[in-house]
Amino acid sequence: MNIIVCGAGRVGYSIAKQLSAQSHSITIIDQSSEDIQKINESIDVKGIVGKATFPSVLEKAGAKEADMIIAVTKNDEVNMIVCQIAHSIFNVSKKIARIRAQDYLNPKYGKLFSKTELPVDVIISPEMEVAKSLQRKLEAPGTLDNVPFAKDKIKMLEISINKKCPLINIQLNKLTKMFPDLEANILGVIRNENFLILKKTDNMKLNDKAYVVINSSQLNRTLAAFGHEERIAKKILIIGGGNIGFNLAKNLEKSLEEVRIKIIEKNKERAELIASELENSIVINGDGLDEEVLKEANIEEIETVLALTNDDEDNVMACVLAEKFSSKKRTFALVNKSNYSLLQSSLKIDDLVDPRMITVSNILKHVHKGTIETVYSLLDGEYEFIEAEIIETSELINKKLKESNLPKEIRIGAILRKDDIIIPKSNFVFEKKDLVVFLTKRDQLSKVENLFRISSF
């Protein structure tokens, strides 16, 4: 596809890099000549210096032939105007905009984004997506990630293999005999920073990060099998009452009624605003790096700390400080710079959350062809977990899994058929309307799209 990306920041760069690696034709626009030069030197895309809201610049970028435009500049209004121009002048069929301001996202003003008003086909709100991701992690303690697929009837779990895991060094085909009623499929692991697709004769090792597709109803049972029996935290401290912290608290008030939430927010006006919007959360105006403020929040009793300010260093330091009060706390730090991952274990931070990758994953699912829905990216898009529906023209229909000739880099995790969850064996037969959750390597995406047999998005 011909795709124009507007904005060469971290998100725009990541999108351009991943889509280029998938053999799409990518043009990226930004006003910064330095950013465009960096992109031209590092990835195979066409870079243009200019204002993406200028029709002449979009025309130079090939908007007349573009299949899609993705507007991820730092400015919401610019992103919206780009989509409007792409629609009105160049008739671009699919327009995606990153929009951060919560006022634009208020359902009350939903009519704003319609084909007759502001023709944005897909709105991506990074803050809301990050808040949802954090909520899922809190609802499944013991996981590093918890991603819903197939109407939330199937989940993909990222699980740390630690010393308590009884499954270490046991061949995967023996696990089925150990847990005959467990509907779970271990597809691969990250080991020494490399992803390995596991065969039935392989096993998991200490310090692996395992990726497991399960029946959602067996979440707790699956985690127990992996040696994780952590309970949902009842006392949570959020440091930073920005859009992410606020949305997370709001979501948790609805989904986990027994949880007690405290928020520390440095800005007095913001603290007063979110206090008036939240129902049960306690908001403290102060600095999350101030020990006296932490004591006021009863840090000793807190079970989980989430540092979600706009400053990476503050977030990392807040988690280190929380650890000082109690080593039993679970800590999350929001970080935009990837090099902090090198310090994670030495700083004893449980989870570093990268909003860029969450945003990119949400955008990529709208780029794939066919009936592809949820997408979850690993290792900067080298691998993806995908949900797709089998339609009547798919070559998979009525074929047994063992006869489907799937490349070894594509692994089927689970299938939703009507209301039934199926962990497939070799004699499983695909049917029309099956929702399939699977793992694929990036270089197999064209094969994946062909299997699900729709040539337009």
PDB file of N, CA and C in Angstrom, residues 2-53:
ATOM      1  N   ASN A   2       0.335   2.325  -0.520  1.00  0.00           N
ATOM      2  CA  ASN A   2       0.984   3.637  -0.447  1.00  0.00           C
ATOM      3  C   ASN A   2       0.442   4.356   0.786  1.00  0.00           C
ATOM      4  N   ILE A   3       1.327   4.633   1.734  1.00  0.00           N
ATOM      5  CA  ILE A   3       0.906   5.214   3.007  1.00  0.00           C
ATOM      6  C   ILE A   3       1.734   6.463   3.293  1.00  0.00           C
ATOM      7  N   ILE A   4       1.041   7.547   3.692  1.00  0.00           N
ATOM      8  CA  ILE A   4       1.716   8.779   4.114  1.00  0.00           C
ATOM      9  C   ILE A   4       1.630   8.881   5.625  1.00  0.00           C
ATOM     10  N   VAL A   5       2.774   9.097   6.270  1.00  0.00           N
ATOM     11  CA  VAL A   5       2.828   9.303   7.718  1.00  0.00           C
ATOM     12  C   VAL A   5       3.199  10.755   7.970  1.00  0.00           C
ATOM     13  N   CYS A   6       2.377  11.474   8.712  1.00  0.00           N
ATOM     14  CA  CYS A   6       2.635  12.878   9.031  1.00  0.00           C
ATOM     15  C   CYS A   6       3.115  12.975  10.476  1.00  0.00           C
ATOM     16  N   GLY A   7       4.362  13.401  10.660  1.00  0.00           N
ATOM     17  CA  GLY A   7       4.962  13.467  11.989  1.00  0.00           C
ATOM     18  C   GLY A   7       6.082  12.452  12.103  1.00  0.00           C
ATOM     19  N   ALA A   8       7.307  12.944  12.311  1.00  0.00           N
ATOM     20  CA  ALA A   8       8.485  12.065  12.359  1.00  0.00           C
ATOM     21  C   ALA A   8       9.032  11.931  13.774  1.00  0.00           C
ATOM     22  N   GLY A   9       8.160  12.073  14.778  1.00  0.00           N
ATOM     23  CA  GLY A   9       8.583  11.846  16.158  1.00  0.00           C
ATOM     24  C   GLY A   9       8.763  10.357  16.415  1.00  0.00           C
ATOM     25  N   ARG A  10       8.790   9.948  17.681  1.00  0.00           N
ATOM     26  CA  ARG A  10       9.050   8.552  18.020  1.00  0.00           C
ATOM     27  C   ARG A  10       7.982   7.618  17.474  1.00  0.00           C
ATOM     28  N   VAL A  11       6.716   8.039  17.568  1.00  0.00           N
ATOM     29  CA  VAL A  11       5.631   7.197  17.056  1.00  0.00           C
ATOM     30  C   VAL A  11       5.675   7.142  15.530  1.00  0.00           C
ATOM     31  N   GLY A  12       5.797   8.298  14.881  1.00  0.00           N
ATOM     32  CA  GLY A  12       5.851   8.342  13.417  1.00  0.00           C
ATOM     33  C   GLY A  12       7.018   7.537  12.866  1.00  0.00           C
ATOM     34  N   TYR A  13       8.175   7.674  13.515  1.00  0.00           N
ATOM     35  CA  TYR A  13       9.357   6.917  13.097  1.00  0.00           C
ATOM     36  C   TYR A  13       9.117   5.414  13.226  1.00  0.00           C
ATOM     37  N   SER A  14       8.549   4.988  14.360  1.00  0.00           N
ATOM     38  CA  SER A  14       8.306   3.560  14.589  1.00  0.00           C
ATOM     39  C   SER A  14       7.310   2.993  13.577  1.00  0.00           C
ATOM     40  N   ILE A  15       6.251   3.761  13.292  1.00  0.00           N
ATOM     41  CA  ILE A  15       5.253   3.312  12.314  1.00  0.00           C
ATOM     42  C   ILE A  15       5.898   3.173  10.935  1.00  0.00           C
ATOM     43  N   ALA A  16       6.655   4.206  10.530  1.00  0.00           N
ATOM     44  CA  ALA A  16       7.306   4.176   9.223  1.00  0.00           C
ATOM     45  C   ALA A  16       8.273   2.997   9.111  1.00  0.00           C
ATOM     46  N   LYS A  17       9.023   2.758  10.184  1.00  0.00           N
ATOM     47  CA  LYS A  17       9.998   1.661  10.187  1.00  0.00           C
ATOM     48  C   LYS A  17       9.308   0.304  10.051  1.00  0.00           C
ATOM     49  N   GLN A  18       8.235   0.103  10.819  1.00  0.00           N
ATOM     50  CA  GLN A  18       7.553  -1.193  10.787  1.00  0.00           C
ATOM     51  C   GLN A  18       6.812  -1.413   9.468  1.00  0.00           C
ATOM     52  N   LEU A  19       6.163  -0.369   8.961  1.00  0.00           N
ATOM     53  CA  LEU A  19       5.424  -0.520   7.707  1.00  0.00           C
ATOM     54  C   LEU A  19       6.367  -0.697   6.529  1.00  0.00           C
ATOM     55  N   SER A  20       7.512  -0.035   6.574  1.00  0.00           N
ATOM     56  CA  SER A  20       8.520  -0.213   5.518  1.00  0.00           C
ATOM     57  C   SER A  20       9.034  -1.647   5.527  1.00  0.00           C
ATOM     58  N   ALA A  21       9.245  -2.191   6.731  1.00  0.00           N
ATOM     59  CA  ALA A  21       9.715  -3.581   6.857  1.00  0.00           C
ATOM     60  C   ALA A  21       8.672  -4.569   6.350  1.00  0.00           C
ATOM     61  N   GLN A  22       7.395  -4.139   6.303  1.00  0.00           N
ATOM     62  CA  GLN A  22       6.319  -4.985   5.769  1.00  0.00           C
ATOM     63  C   GLN A  22       6.119  -4.771   4.268  1.00  0.00           C
ATOM     64  N   SER A  23       7.064  -4.040   3.652  1.00  0.00           N
ATOM     65  CA  SER A  23       7.100  -3.815   2.193  1.00  0.00           C
ATOM     66  C   SER A  23       6.028  -2.850   1.688  1.00  0.00           C
ATOM     67  N   HIS A  24       5.494  -2.005   2.575  1.00  0.00           N
ATOM     68  CA  HIS A  24       4.620  -0.932   2.118  1.00  0.00           C
ATOM     69  C   HIS A  24       5.471   0.223   1.593  1.00  0.00           C
ATOM     70  N   SER A  25       4.886   1.023   0.711  1.00  0.00           N
ATOM     71  CA  SER A  25       5.567   2.220   0.210  1.00  0.00           C
ATOM     72  C   SER A  25       5.221   3.388   1.133  1.00  0.00           C
ATOM     73  N   ILE A  26       6.231   3.907   1.847  1.00  0.00           N
ATOM     74  CA  ILE A  26       5.980   4.893   2.903  1.00  0.00           C
ATOM     75  C   ILE A  26       6.623   6.233   2.562  1.00  0.00           C
ATOM     76  N   THR A  27       5.830   7.297   2.741  1.00  0.00           N
ATOM     77  CA  THR A  27       6.348   8.668   2.675  1.00  0.00           C
ATOM     78  C   THR A  27       6.053   9.325   4.012  1.00  0.00           C
ATOM     79  N   ILE A  28       7.051   9.991   4.586  1.00  0.00           N
ATOM     80  CA  ILE A  28       6.862  10.630   5.890  1.00  0.00           C
ATOM     81  C   ILE A  28       7.147  12.128   5.775  1.00  0.00           C
ATOM     82  N   ILE A  29       6.280  12.921   6.397  1.00  0.00           N
ATOM     83  CA  ILE A  29       6.366  14.390   6.318  1.00  0.00           C
ATOM     84  C   ILE A  29       6.623  14.958   7.716  1.00  0.00           C
ATOM     85  N   ASP A  30       7.530  15.912   7.819  1.00  0.00           N
ATOM     86  CA  ASP A  30       7.755  16.622   9.071  1.00  0.00           C
ATOM     87  C   ASP A  30       8.429  17.953   8.766  1.00  0.00           C
ATOM     88  N   GLN A  31       8.181  18.934   9.652  1.00  0.00           N
ATOM     89  CA  GLN A  31       8.811  20.244   9.459  1.00  0.00           C
ATOM     90  C   GLN A  31      10.282  20.248   9.854  1.00  0.00           C
ATOM     91  N   SER A  32      10.693  19.258  10.630  1.00  0.00           N
ATOM     92  CA  SER A  32      12.075  19.199  11.101  1.00  0.00           C
ATOM     93  C   SER A  32      12.978  18.528  10.061  1.00  0.00           C
ATOM     94  N   SER A  33      13.883  19.298   9.498  1.00  0.00           N
ATOM     95  CA  SER A  33      14.808  18.732   8.506  1.00  0.00           C
ATOM     96  C   SER A  33      15.736  17.708   9.155  1.00  0.00           C
ATOM     97  N   GLU A  34      16.060  17.920  10.446  1.00  0.00           N
ATOM     98  CA  GLU A  34      16.928  16.965  11.159  1.00  0.00           C
ATOM     99  C   GLU A  34      16.252  15.606  11.295  1.00  0.00           C
ATOM    100  N   ASP A  35      14.965  15.614  11.690  1.00  0.00           N
ATOM    101  CA  ASP A  35      14.239  14.355  11.844  1.00  0.00           C
ATOM    102  C   ASP A  35      14.098  13.625  10.510  1.00  0.00           C
ATOM    103  N   ILE A  36      13.819  14.378   9.453  1.00  0.00           N
ATOM    104  CA  ILE A  36      13.667  13.768   8.127  1.00  0.00           C
ATOM    105  C   ILE A  36      15.008  13.212   7.638  1.00  0.00           C
ATOM    106  N   GLN A  37      16.086  13.933   7.903  1.00  0.00           N
ATOM    107  CA  GLN A  37      17.409  13.444   7.504  1.00  0.00           C
ATOM    108  C   GLN A  37      17.744  12.132   8.222  1.00  0.00           C
ATOM    109  N   LYS A  38      17.428  12.093   9.521  1.00  0.00           N
ATOM    110  CA  LYS A  38      17.670  10.874  10.305  1.00  0.00           C
ATOM    111  C   LYS A  38      16.896   9.688   9.729  1.00  0.00           C
ATOM    112  N   ILE A  39      15.637   9.940   9.351  1.00  0.00           N
ATOM    113  CA  ILE A  39      14.803   8.878   8.783  1.00  0.00           C
ATOM    114  C   ILE A  39      15.340   8.430   7.430  1.00  0.00           C
ATOM    115  N   ASN A  40      15.704   9.391   6.579  1.00  0.00           N
ATOM    116  CA  ASN A  40      16.230   9.048   5.255  1.00  0.00           C
ATOM    117  C   ASN A  40      17.509   8.219   5.344  1.00  0.00           C
ATOM    118  N   GLU A  41      18.279   8.458   6.403  1.00  0.00           N
ATOM    119  CA  GLU A  41      19.553   7.749   6.551  1.00  0.00           C
ATOM    120  C   GLU A  41      19.398   6.371   7.188  1.00  0.00           C
ATOM    121  N   SER A  42      18.274   6.142   7.883  1.00  0.00           N
ATOM    122  CA  SER A  42      18.173   4.902   8.668  1.00  0.00           C
ATOM    123  C   SER A  42      17.139   3.896   8.160  1.00  0.00           C
ATOM    124  N   ILE A  43      16.093   4.355   7.467  1.00  0.00           N
ATOM    125  CA  ILE A  43      15.089   3.396   6.969  1.00  0.00           C
ATOM    126  C   ILE A  43      14.720   3.719   5.520  1.00  0.00           C
ATOM    127  N   ASP A  44      14.174   2.726   4.849  1.00  0.00           N
ATOM    128  CA  ASP A  44      13.877   2.837   3.422  1.00  0.00           C
ATOM    129  C   ASP A  44      12.507   3.465   3.197  1.00  0.00           C
ATOM    130  N   VAL A  45      12.425   4.783   3.425  1.00  0.00           N
ATOM    131  CA  VAL A  45      11.190   5.533   3.170  1.00  0.00           C
ATOM    132  C   VAL A  45      11.562   6.844   2.480  1.00  0.00           C
ATOM    133  N   LYS A  46      10.554   7.489   1.945  1.00  0.00           N
ATOM    134  CA  LYS A  46      10.773   8.805   1.342  1.00  0.00           C
ATOM    135  C   LYS A  46      10.435   9.874   2.371  1.00  0.00           C
ATOM    136  N   GLY A  47      11.387  10.745   2.690  1.00  0.00           N
ATOM    137  CA  GLY A  47      11.157  11.803   3.665  1.00  0.00           C
ATOM    138  C   GLY A  47      10.984  13.154   2.994  1.00  0.00           C
ATOM    139  N   ILE A  48       9.985  13.916   3.450  1.00  0.00           N
ATOM    140  CA  ILE A  48       9.718  15.248   2.890  1.00  0.00           C
ATOM    141  C   ILE A  48       9.668  16.261   4.025  1.00  0.00           C
ATOM    142  N   VAL A  49      10.409  17.357   3.881  1.00  0.00           N
ATOM    143  CA  VAL A  49      10.376  18.438   4.871  1.00  0.00           C
ATOM    144  C   VAL A  49       9.277  19.422   4.466  1.00  0.00           C
ATOM    145  N   GLY A  50       8.341  19.677   5.378  1.00  0.00           N
ATOM    146  CA  GLY A  50       7.278  20.618   5.066  1.00  0.00           C
ATOM    147  C   GLY A  50       6.126  20.506   6.040  1.00  0.00           C
ATOM    148  N   LYS A  51       5.130  21.388   5.887  1.00  0.00           N
ATOM    149  CA  LYS A  51       3.940  21.373   6.739  1.00  0.00           C
ATOM    150  C   LYS A  51       2.913  20.435   6.134  1.00  0.00           C
ATOM    151  N   ALA A  52       2.517  19.440   6.895  1.00  0.00           N
ATOM    152  CA  ALA A  52       1.591  18.429   6.387  1.00  0.00           C
ATOM    153  C   ALA A  52       0.204  18.993   6.117  1.00  0.00           C
ATOM    154  N   THR A  53      -0.097  20.183   6.653  1.00  0.00           N
ATOM    155  CA  THR A  53      -1.407  20.798   6.402  1.00  0.00           C
ATOM    156  C   THR A  53      -1.437  21.570   5.081  1.00  0.00           C
TER     157      THR A  53
END
